[in-house]
XYZ file of N, CA and C in Angstrom:
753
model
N 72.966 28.206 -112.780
C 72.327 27.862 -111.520
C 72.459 26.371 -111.265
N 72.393 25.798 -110.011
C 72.538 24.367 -109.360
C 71.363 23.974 -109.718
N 70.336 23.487 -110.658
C 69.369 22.973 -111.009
C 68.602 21.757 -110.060
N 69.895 21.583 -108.985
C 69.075 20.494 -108.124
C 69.009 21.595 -106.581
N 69.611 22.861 -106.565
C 69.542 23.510 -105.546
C 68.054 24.189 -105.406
N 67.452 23.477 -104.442
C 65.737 23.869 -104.522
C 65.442 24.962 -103.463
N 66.537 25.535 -102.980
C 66.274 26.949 -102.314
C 66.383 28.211 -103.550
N 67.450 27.941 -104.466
C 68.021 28.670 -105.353
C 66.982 28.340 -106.412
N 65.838 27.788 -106.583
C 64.713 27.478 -107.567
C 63.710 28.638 -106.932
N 63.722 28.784 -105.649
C 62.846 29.401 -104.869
C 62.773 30.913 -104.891
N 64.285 31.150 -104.529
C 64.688 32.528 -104.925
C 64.724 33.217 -106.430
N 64.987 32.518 -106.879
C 65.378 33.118 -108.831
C 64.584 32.649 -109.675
N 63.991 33.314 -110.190
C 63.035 33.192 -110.950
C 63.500 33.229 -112.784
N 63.243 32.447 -113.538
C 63.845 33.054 -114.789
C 62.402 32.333 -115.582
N 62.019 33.562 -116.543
C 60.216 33.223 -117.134
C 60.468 32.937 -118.383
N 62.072 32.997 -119.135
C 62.349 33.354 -120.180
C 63.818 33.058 -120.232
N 64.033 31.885 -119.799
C 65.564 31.054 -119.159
C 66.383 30.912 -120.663
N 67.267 31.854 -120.345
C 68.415 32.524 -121.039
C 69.830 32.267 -120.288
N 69.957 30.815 -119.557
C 71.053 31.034 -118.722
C 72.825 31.097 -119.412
N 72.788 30.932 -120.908
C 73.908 30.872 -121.608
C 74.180 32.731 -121.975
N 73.080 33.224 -121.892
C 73.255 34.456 -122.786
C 74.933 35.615 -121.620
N 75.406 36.270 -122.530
C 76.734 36.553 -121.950
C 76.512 37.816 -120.903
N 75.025 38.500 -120.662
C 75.172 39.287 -119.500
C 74.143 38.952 -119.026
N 73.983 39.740 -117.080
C 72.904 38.739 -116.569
C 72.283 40.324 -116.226
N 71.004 40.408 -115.448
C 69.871 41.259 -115.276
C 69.693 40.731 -113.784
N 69.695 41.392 -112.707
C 69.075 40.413 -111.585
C 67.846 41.922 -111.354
N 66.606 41.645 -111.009
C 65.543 42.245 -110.598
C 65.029 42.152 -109.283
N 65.090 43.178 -108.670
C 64.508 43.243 -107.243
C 63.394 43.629 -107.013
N 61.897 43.467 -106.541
C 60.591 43.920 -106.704
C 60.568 44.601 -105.506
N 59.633 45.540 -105.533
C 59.050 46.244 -104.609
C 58.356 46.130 -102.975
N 57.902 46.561 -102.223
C 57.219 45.998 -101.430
C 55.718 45.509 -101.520
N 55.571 44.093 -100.822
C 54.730 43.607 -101.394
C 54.876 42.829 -102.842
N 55.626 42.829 -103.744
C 55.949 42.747 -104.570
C 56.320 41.058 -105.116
N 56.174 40.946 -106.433
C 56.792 39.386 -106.109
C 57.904 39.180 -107.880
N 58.300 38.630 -107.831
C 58.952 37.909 -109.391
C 58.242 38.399 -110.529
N 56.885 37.917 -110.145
C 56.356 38.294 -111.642
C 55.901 39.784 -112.009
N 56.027 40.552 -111.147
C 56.105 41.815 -111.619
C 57.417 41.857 -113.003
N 58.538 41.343 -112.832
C 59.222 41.424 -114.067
C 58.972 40.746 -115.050
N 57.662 40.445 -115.220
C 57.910 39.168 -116.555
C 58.212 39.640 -117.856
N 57.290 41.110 -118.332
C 57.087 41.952 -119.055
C 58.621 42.665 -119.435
N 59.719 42.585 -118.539
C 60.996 42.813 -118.444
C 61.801 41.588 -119.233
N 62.027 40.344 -118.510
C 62.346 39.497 -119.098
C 61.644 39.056 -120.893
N 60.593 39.211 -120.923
C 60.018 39.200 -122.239
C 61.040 40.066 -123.174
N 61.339 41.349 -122.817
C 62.100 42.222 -123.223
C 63.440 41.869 -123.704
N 64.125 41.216 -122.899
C 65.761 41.506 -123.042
C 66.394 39.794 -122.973
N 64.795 39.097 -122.652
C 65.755 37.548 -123.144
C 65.542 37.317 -124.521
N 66.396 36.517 -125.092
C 67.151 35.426 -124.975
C 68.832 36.072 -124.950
N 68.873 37.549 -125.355
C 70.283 38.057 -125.437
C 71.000 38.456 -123.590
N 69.957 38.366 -122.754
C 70.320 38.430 -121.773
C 69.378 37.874 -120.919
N 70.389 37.090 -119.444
C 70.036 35.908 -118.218
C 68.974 36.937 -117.298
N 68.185 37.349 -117.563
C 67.192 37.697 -116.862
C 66.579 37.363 -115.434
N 66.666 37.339 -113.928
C 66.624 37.051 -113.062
C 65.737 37.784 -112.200
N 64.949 37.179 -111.388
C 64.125 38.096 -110.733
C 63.810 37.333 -109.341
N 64.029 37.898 -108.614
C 64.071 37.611 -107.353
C 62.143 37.348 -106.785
N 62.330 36.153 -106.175
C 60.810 36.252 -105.507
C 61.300 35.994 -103.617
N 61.261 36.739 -103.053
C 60.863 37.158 -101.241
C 60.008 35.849 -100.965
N 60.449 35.556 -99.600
C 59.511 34.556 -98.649
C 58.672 34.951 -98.647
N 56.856 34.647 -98.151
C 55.983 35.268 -97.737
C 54.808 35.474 -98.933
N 55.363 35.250 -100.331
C 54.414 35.923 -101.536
C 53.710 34.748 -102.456
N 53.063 35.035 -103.093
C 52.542 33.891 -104.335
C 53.199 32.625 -103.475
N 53.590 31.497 -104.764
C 54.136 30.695 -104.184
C 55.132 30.098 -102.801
N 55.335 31.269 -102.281
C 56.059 31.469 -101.162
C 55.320 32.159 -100.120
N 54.124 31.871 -100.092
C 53.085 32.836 -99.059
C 52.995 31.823 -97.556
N 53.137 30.832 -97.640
C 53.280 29.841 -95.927
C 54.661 30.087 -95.527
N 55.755 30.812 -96.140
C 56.691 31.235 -95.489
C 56.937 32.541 -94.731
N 57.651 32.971 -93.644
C 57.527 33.815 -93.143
C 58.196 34.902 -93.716
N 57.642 36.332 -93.565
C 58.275 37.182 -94.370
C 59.750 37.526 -93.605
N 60.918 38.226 -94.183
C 61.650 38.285 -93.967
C 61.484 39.826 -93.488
N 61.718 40.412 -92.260
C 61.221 41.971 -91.853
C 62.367 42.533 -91.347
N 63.702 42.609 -92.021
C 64.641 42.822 -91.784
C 65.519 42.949 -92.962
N 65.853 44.098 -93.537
C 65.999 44.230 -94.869
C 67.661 43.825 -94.664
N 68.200 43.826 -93.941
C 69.865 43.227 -93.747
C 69.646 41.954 -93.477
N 68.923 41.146 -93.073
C 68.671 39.939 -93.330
C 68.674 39.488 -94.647
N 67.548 40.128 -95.118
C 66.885 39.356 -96.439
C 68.363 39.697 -97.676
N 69.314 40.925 -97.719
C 70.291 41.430 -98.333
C 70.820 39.903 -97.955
N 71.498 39.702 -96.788
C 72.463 38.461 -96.267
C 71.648 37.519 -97.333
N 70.558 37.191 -97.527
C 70.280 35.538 -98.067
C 70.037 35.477 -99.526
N 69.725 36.542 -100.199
C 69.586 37.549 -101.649
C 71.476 36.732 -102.113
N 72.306 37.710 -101.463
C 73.427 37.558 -101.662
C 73.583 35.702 -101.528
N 73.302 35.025 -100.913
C 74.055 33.724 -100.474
C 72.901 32.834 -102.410
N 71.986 33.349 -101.973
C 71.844 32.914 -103.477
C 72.486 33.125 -104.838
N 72.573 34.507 -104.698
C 73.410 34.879 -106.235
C 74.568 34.422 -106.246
N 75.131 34.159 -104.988
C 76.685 33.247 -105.196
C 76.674 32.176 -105.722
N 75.590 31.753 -106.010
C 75.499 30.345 -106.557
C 75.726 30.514 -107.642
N 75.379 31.559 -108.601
C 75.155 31.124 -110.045
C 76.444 31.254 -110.614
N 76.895 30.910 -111.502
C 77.799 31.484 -112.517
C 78.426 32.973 -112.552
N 79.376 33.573 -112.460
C 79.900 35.038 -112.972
C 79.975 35.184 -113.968
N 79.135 36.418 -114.162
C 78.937 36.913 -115.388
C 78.647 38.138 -115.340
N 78.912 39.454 -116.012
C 78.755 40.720 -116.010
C 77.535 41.066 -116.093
N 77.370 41.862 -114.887
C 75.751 42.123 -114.497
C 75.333 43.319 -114.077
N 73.847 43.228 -114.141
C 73.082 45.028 -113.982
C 72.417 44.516 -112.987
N 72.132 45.146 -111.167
C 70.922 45.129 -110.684
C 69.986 46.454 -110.708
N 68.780 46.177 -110.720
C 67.371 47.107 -111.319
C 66.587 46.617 -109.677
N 66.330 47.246 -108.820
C 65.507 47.396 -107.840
C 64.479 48.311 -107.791
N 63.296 48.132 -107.530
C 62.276 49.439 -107.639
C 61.808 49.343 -106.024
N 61.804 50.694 -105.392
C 61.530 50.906 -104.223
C 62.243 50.315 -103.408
N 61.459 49.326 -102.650
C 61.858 48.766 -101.535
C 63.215 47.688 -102.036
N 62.836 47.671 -103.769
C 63.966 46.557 -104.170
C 65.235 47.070 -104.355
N 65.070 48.552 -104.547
C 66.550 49.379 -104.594
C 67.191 49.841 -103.697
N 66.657 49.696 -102.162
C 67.451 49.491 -101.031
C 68.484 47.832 -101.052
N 67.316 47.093 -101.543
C 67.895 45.881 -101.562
C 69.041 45.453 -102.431
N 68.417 45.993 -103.585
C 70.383 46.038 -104.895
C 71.584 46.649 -104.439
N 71.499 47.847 -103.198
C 72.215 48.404 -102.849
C 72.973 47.606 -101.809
N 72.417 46.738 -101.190
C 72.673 46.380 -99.830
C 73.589 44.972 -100.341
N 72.394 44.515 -101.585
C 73.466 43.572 -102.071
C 74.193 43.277 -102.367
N 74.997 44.680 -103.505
C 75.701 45.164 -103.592
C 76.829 44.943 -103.029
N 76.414 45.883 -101.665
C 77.702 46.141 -100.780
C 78.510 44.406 -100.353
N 77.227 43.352 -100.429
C 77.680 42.260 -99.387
C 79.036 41.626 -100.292
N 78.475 41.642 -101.582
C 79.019 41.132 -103.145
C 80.613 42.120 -102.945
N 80.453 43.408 -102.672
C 81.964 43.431 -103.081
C 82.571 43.154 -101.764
N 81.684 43.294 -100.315
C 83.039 42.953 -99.439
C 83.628 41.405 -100.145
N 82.876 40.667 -100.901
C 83.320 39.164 -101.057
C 83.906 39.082 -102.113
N 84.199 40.291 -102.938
C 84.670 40.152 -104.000
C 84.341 39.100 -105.265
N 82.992 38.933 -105.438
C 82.557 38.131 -106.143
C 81.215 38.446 -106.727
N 80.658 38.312 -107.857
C 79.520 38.377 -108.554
C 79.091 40.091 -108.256
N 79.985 40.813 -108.313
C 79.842 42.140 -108.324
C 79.137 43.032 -109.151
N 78.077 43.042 -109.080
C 77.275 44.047 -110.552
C 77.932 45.242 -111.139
N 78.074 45.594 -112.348
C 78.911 46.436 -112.954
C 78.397 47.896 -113.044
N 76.829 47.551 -112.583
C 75.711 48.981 -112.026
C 74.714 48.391 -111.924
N 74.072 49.421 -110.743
C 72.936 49.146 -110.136
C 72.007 50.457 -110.487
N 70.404 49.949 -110.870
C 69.647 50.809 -111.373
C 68.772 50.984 -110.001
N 68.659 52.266 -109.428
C 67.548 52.169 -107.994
C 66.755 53.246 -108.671
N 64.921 52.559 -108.344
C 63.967 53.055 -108.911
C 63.391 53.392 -107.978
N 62.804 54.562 -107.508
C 61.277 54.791 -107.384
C 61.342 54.837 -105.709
N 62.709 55.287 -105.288
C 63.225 55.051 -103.691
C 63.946 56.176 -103.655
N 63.790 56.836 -102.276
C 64.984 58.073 -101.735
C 66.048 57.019 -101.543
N 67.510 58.157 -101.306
C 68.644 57.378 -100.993
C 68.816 56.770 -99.751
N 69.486 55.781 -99.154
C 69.224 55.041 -98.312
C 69.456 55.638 -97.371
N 70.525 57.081 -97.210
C 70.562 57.550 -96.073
C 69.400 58.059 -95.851
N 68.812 58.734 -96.590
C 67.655 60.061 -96.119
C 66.636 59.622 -95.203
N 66.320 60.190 -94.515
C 64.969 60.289 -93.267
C 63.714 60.308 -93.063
N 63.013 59.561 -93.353
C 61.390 60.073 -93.423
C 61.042 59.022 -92.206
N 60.132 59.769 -91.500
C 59.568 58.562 -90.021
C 58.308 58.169 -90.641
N 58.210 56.643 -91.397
C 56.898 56.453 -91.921
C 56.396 54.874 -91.166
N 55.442 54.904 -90.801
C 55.232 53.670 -90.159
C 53.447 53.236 -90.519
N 53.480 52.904 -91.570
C 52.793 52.227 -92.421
C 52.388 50.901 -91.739
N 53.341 50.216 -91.818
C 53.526 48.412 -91.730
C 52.435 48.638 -89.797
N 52.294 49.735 -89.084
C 51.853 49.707 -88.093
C 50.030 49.758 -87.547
N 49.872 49.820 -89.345
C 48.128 50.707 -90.161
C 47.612 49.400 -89.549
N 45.538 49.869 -89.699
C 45.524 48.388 -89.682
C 45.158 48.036 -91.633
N 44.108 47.034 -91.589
C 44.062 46.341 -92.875
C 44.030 47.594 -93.936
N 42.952 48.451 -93.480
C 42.136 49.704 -94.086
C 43.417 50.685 -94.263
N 44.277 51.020 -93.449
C 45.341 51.874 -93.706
C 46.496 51.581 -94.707
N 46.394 50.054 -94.718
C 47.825 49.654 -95.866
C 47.308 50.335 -96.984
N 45.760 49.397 -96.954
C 45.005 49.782 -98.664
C 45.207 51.184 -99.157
N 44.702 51.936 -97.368
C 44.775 53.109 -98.298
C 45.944 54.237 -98.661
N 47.437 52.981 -98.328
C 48.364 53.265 -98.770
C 49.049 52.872 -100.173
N 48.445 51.919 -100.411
C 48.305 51.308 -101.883
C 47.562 51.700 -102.821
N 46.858 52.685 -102.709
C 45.666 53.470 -103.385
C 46.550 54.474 -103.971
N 47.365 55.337 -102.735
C 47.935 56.302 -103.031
C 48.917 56.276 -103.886
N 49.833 55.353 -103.834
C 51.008 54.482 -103.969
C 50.809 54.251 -105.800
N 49.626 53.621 -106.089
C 49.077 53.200 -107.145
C 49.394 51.890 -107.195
N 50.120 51.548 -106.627
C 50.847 50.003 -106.954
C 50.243 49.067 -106.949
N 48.940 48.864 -106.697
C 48.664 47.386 -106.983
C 47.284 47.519 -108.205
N 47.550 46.603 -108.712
C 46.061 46.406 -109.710
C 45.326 46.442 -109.016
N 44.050 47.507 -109.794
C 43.069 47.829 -109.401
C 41.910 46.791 -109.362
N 42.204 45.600 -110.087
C 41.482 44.213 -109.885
C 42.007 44.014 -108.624
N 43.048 43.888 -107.816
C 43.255 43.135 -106.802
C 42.576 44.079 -105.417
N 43.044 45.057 -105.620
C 42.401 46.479 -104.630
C 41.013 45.852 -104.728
N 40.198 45.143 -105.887
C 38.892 45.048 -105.797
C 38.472 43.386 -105.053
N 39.778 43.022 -104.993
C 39.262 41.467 -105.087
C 39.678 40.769 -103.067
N 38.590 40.723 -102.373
C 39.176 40.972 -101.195
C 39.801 39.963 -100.616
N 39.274 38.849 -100.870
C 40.292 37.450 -101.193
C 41.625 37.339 -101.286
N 41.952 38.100 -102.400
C 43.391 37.613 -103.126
C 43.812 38.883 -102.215
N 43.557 40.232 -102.236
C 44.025 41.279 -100.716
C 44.742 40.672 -99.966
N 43.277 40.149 -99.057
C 43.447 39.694 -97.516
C 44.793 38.541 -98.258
N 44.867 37.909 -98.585
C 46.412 36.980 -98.952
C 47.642 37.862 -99.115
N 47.487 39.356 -99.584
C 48.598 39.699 -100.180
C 48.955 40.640 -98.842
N 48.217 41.011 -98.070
C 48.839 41.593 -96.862
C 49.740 41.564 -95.966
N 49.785 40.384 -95.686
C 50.956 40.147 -94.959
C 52.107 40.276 -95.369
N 52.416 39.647 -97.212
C 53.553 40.523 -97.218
C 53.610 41.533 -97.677
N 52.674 42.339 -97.392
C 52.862 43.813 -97.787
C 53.195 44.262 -96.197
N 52.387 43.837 -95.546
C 52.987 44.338 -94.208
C 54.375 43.979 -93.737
N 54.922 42.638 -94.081
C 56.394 42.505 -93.707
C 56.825 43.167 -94.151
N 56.546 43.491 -95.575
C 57.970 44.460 -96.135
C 58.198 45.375 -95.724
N 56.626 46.547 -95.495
C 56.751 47.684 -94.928
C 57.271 48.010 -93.580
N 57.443 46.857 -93.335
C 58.108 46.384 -91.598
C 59.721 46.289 -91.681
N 60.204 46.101 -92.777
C 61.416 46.041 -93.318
C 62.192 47.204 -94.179
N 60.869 48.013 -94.322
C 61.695 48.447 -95.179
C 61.914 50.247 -94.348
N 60.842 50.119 -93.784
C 60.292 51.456 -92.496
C 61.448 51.213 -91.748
N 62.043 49.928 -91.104
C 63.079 50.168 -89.880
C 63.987 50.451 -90.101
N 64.363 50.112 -91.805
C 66.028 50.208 -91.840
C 66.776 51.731 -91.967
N 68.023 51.434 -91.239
C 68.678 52.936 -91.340
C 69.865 52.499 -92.392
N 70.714 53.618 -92.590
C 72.184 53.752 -93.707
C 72.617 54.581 -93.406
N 73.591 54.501 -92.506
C 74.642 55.623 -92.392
C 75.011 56.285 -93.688
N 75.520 57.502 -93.733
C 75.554 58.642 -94.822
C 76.736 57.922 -95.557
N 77.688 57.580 -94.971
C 79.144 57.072 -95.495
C 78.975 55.629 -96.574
N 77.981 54.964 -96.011
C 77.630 54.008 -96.516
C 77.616 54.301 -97.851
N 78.892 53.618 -98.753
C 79.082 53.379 -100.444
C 79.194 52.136 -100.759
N 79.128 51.908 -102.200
C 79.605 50.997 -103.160
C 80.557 51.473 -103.997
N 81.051 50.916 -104.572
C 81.954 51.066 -105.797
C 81.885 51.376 -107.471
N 80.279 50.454 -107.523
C 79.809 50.505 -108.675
C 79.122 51.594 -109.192
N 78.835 52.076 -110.642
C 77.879 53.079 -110.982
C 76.390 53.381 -110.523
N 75.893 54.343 -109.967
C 74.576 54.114 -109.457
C 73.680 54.969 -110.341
N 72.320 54.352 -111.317
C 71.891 55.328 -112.061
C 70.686 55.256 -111.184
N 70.065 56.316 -110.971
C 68.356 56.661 -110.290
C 67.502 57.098 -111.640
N 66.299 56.057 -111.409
C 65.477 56.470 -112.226
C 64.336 57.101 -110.762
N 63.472 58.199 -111.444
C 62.339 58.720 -110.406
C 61.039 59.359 -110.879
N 60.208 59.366 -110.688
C 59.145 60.208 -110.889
C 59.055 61.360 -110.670
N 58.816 62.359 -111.476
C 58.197 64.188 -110.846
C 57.168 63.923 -109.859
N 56.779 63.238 -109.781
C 54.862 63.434 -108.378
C 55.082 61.931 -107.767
N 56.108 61.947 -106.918
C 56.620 60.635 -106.088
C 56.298 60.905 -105.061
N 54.898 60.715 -103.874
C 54.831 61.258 -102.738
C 55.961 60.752 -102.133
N 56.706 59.806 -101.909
C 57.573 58.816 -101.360
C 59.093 59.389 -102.204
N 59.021 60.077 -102.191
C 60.741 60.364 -103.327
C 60.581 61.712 -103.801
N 61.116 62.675 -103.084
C 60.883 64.044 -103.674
C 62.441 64.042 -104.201
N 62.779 64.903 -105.288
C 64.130 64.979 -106.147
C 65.446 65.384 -105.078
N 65.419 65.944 -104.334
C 66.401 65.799 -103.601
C 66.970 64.837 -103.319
N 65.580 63.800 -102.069
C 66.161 62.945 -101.813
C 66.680 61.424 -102.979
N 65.981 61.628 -104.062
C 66.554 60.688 -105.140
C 68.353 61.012 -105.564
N 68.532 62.639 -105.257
C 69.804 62.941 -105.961
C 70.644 62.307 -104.880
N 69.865 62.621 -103.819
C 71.452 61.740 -102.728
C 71.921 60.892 -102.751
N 71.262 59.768 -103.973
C 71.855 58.808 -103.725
C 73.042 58.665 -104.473
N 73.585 60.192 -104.793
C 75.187 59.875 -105.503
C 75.709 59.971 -104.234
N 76.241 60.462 -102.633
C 76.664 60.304 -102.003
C 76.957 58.695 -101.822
N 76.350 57.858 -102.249
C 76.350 56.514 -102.071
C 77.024 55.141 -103.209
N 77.831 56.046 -103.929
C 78.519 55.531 -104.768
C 79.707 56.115 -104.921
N 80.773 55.412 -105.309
C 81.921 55.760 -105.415
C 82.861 55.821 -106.987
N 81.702 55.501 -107.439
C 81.822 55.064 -109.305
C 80.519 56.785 -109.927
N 80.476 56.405 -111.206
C 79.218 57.373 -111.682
C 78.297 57.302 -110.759
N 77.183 58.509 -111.307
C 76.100 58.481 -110.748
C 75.120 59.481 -112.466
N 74.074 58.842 -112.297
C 73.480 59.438 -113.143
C 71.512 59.808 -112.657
N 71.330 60.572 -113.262
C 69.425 60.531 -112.484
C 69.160 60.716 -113.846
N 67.847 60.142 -113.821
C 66.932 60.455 -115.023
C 65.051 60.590 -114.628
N 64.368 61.566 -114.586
C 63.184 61.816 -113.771
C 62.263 61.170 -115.127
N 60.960 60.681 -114.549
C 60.083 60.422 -115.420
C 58.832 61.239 -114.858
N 57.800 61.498 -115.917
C 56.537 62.365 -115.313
C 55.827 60.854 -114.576
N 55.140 61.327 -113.611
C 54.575 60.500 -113.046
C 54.684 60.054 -111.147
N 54.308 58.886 -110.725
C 53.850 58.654 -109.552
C 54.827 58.116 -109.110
N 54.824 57.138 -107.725
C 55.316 56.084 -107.663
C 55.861 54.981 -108.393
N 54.559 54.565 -108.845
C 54.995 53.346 -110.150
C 55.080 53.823 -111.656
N 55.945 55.458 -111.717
C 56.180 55.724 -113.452
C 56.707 54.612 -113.890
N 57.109 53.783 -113.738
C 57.866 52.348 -114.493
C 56.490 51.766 -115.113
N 55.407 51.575 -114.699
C 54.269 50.875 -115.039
C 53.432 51.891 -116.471
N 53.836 53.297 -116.200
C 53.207 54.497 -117.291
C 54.260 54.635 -118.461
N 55.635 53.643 -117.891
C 56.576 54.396 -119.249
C 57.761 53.273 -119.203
N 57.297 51.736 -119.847
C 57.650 50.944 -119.483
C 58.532 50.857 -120.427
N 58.503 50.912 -121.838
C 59.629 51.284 -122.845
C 60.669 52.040 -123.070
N 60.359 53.493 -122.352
C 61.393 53.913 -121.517
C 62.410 53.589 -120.550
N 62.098 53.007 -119.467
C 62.499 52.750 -118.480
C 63.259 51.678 -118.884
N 62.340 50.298 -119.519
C 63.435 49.933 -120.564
C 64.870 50.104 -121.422
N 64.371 50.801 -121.900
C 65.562 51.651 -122.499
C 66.866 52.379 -121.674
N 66.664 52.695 -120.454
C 67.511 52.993 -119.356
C 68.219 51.751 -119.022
N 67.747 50.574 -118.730
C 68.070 49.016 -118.582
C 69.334 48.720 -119.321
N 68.671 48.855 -120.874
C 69.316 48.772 -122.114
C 70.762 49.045 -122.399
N 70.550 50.767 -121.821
C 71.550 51.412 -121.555
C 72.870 51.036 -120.737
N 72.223 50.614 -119.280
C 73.040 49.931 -118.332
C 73.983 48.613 -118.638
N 73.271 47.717 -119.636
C 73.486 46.697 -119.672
C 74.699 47.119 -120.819
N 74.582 47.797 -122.158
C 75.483 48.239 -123.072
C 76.656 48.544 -122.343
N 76.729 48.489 -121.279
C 78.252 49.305 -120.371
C 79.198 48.285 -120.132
N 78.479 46.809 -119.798
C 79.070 46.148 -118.742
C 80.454 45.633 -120.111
């Protein structure tokens, strides 16, 4: 990384800065979501691997910025960062809203033929073509929550804490604003291997629509279901791990 590039400090997060190690990890968080959801990840797999985790405008340290509500946007500036760093053989891991985003990034990376991930792990998301009319991001305060309830996704300290909430809303609402509008034509591929990890009891991801997302690759495709919700990554984190593991052994 450009160590004096202070946009590229902004975007990439590393908790556990491994930037010599010979493969890299880039992490995409969820909606609402921020960097440090991976720390527990990076703890994992640095110092043998460059661990990276993306933090979104709008969140923690980045909360006076505006959210980005345009998931082909935020793909366009995702990408203009990772061009910065070094090439090096790499895995992206997106969960939900972040595995539209590995995908998208994906695609920008090989039209440019550069910093191309060798597979992309999409968690806890239908495939980008599939259809659901959900308009969430449209709730008011009371409706996000009690989409985050369902969801499970946020600590149940924060669900309690109305303070640090009322802060985290907005970008929960951009994202869901971003992530609700976007469409994907069916044709829409990559090149690279696509493995799906998913939950059995995903209100948001029933197994069908997780399998489609081999239509969307042009390399392998692999699924692997976990028991659980939305956030099975949070119930079976050594596992899911271990899928990572897997990915990364390939490159």
């Amino acid at each position: 990384m450009h160590r004096t590039d202070h946009s590229t400090a902004l975007w990439l997060r590393r908790f556990h800065p491994a930037e010599d190690a010979p493969v890299r990890l880039v992490c995409f968080p969820h909606a609402g979501g921020s960097a440090s959801y991976y720390h527990p990840v990076s703890a994992r797999f640095s110092p043998g691997v460059d661990v990276v985790a993306l933090q979104y405008p709008g969140r923690q340290d980045r909360r006076k910025e505006p959210c980005v509500q345009d998931i082909e946007t935020l793909a366009d500036r995702i990408t203009e960062q990772l061009l910065l760093l070094d090439e090096k053989p790499t895995v992206f891991f997106g969960h939900s809203m972040g595995a539209v985003l590995a995908f998208e990034t994906t695609l920008r990376l090989e039209h440019k033929g550069s910093h191309i991930p060798g597979s992309v792990i999409a968690s806890g998301r239908r495939a980008p073509s599939t259809v659901r009319t959900e308009t969430v991001h449209r709730r008011d305060d009371d409706g996000i929550i009690a989409e985050l309830r369902l969801l499970n996704g946020t600590d149940a300290n924060l669900l309690g804490d109305e303070e640090i909430l009322r802060m985290a809303l907005p970008a929960i609402r951009g994202d869901y604003a971003a992530i609700e509008k976007y469409t994907c034509p069916p044709d829409r591929t990559i090149a690279c291997p696509i493995t799906v990890l998913t939950g059995d009891a995903d209100p948001r991801t029933s197994l069908p629509e997780a399998e489609a997302w081999q239509r969307h690759t042009r390399g392998d495709f692999r699924l692997e279901l976990f028991p659980g919700g939305h956030f099975f990554l949070g119930e079976h984190p050594s596992a899911v791990g271990d899928e990572i593991a897997r990915e990364l052994g390939t490159l």
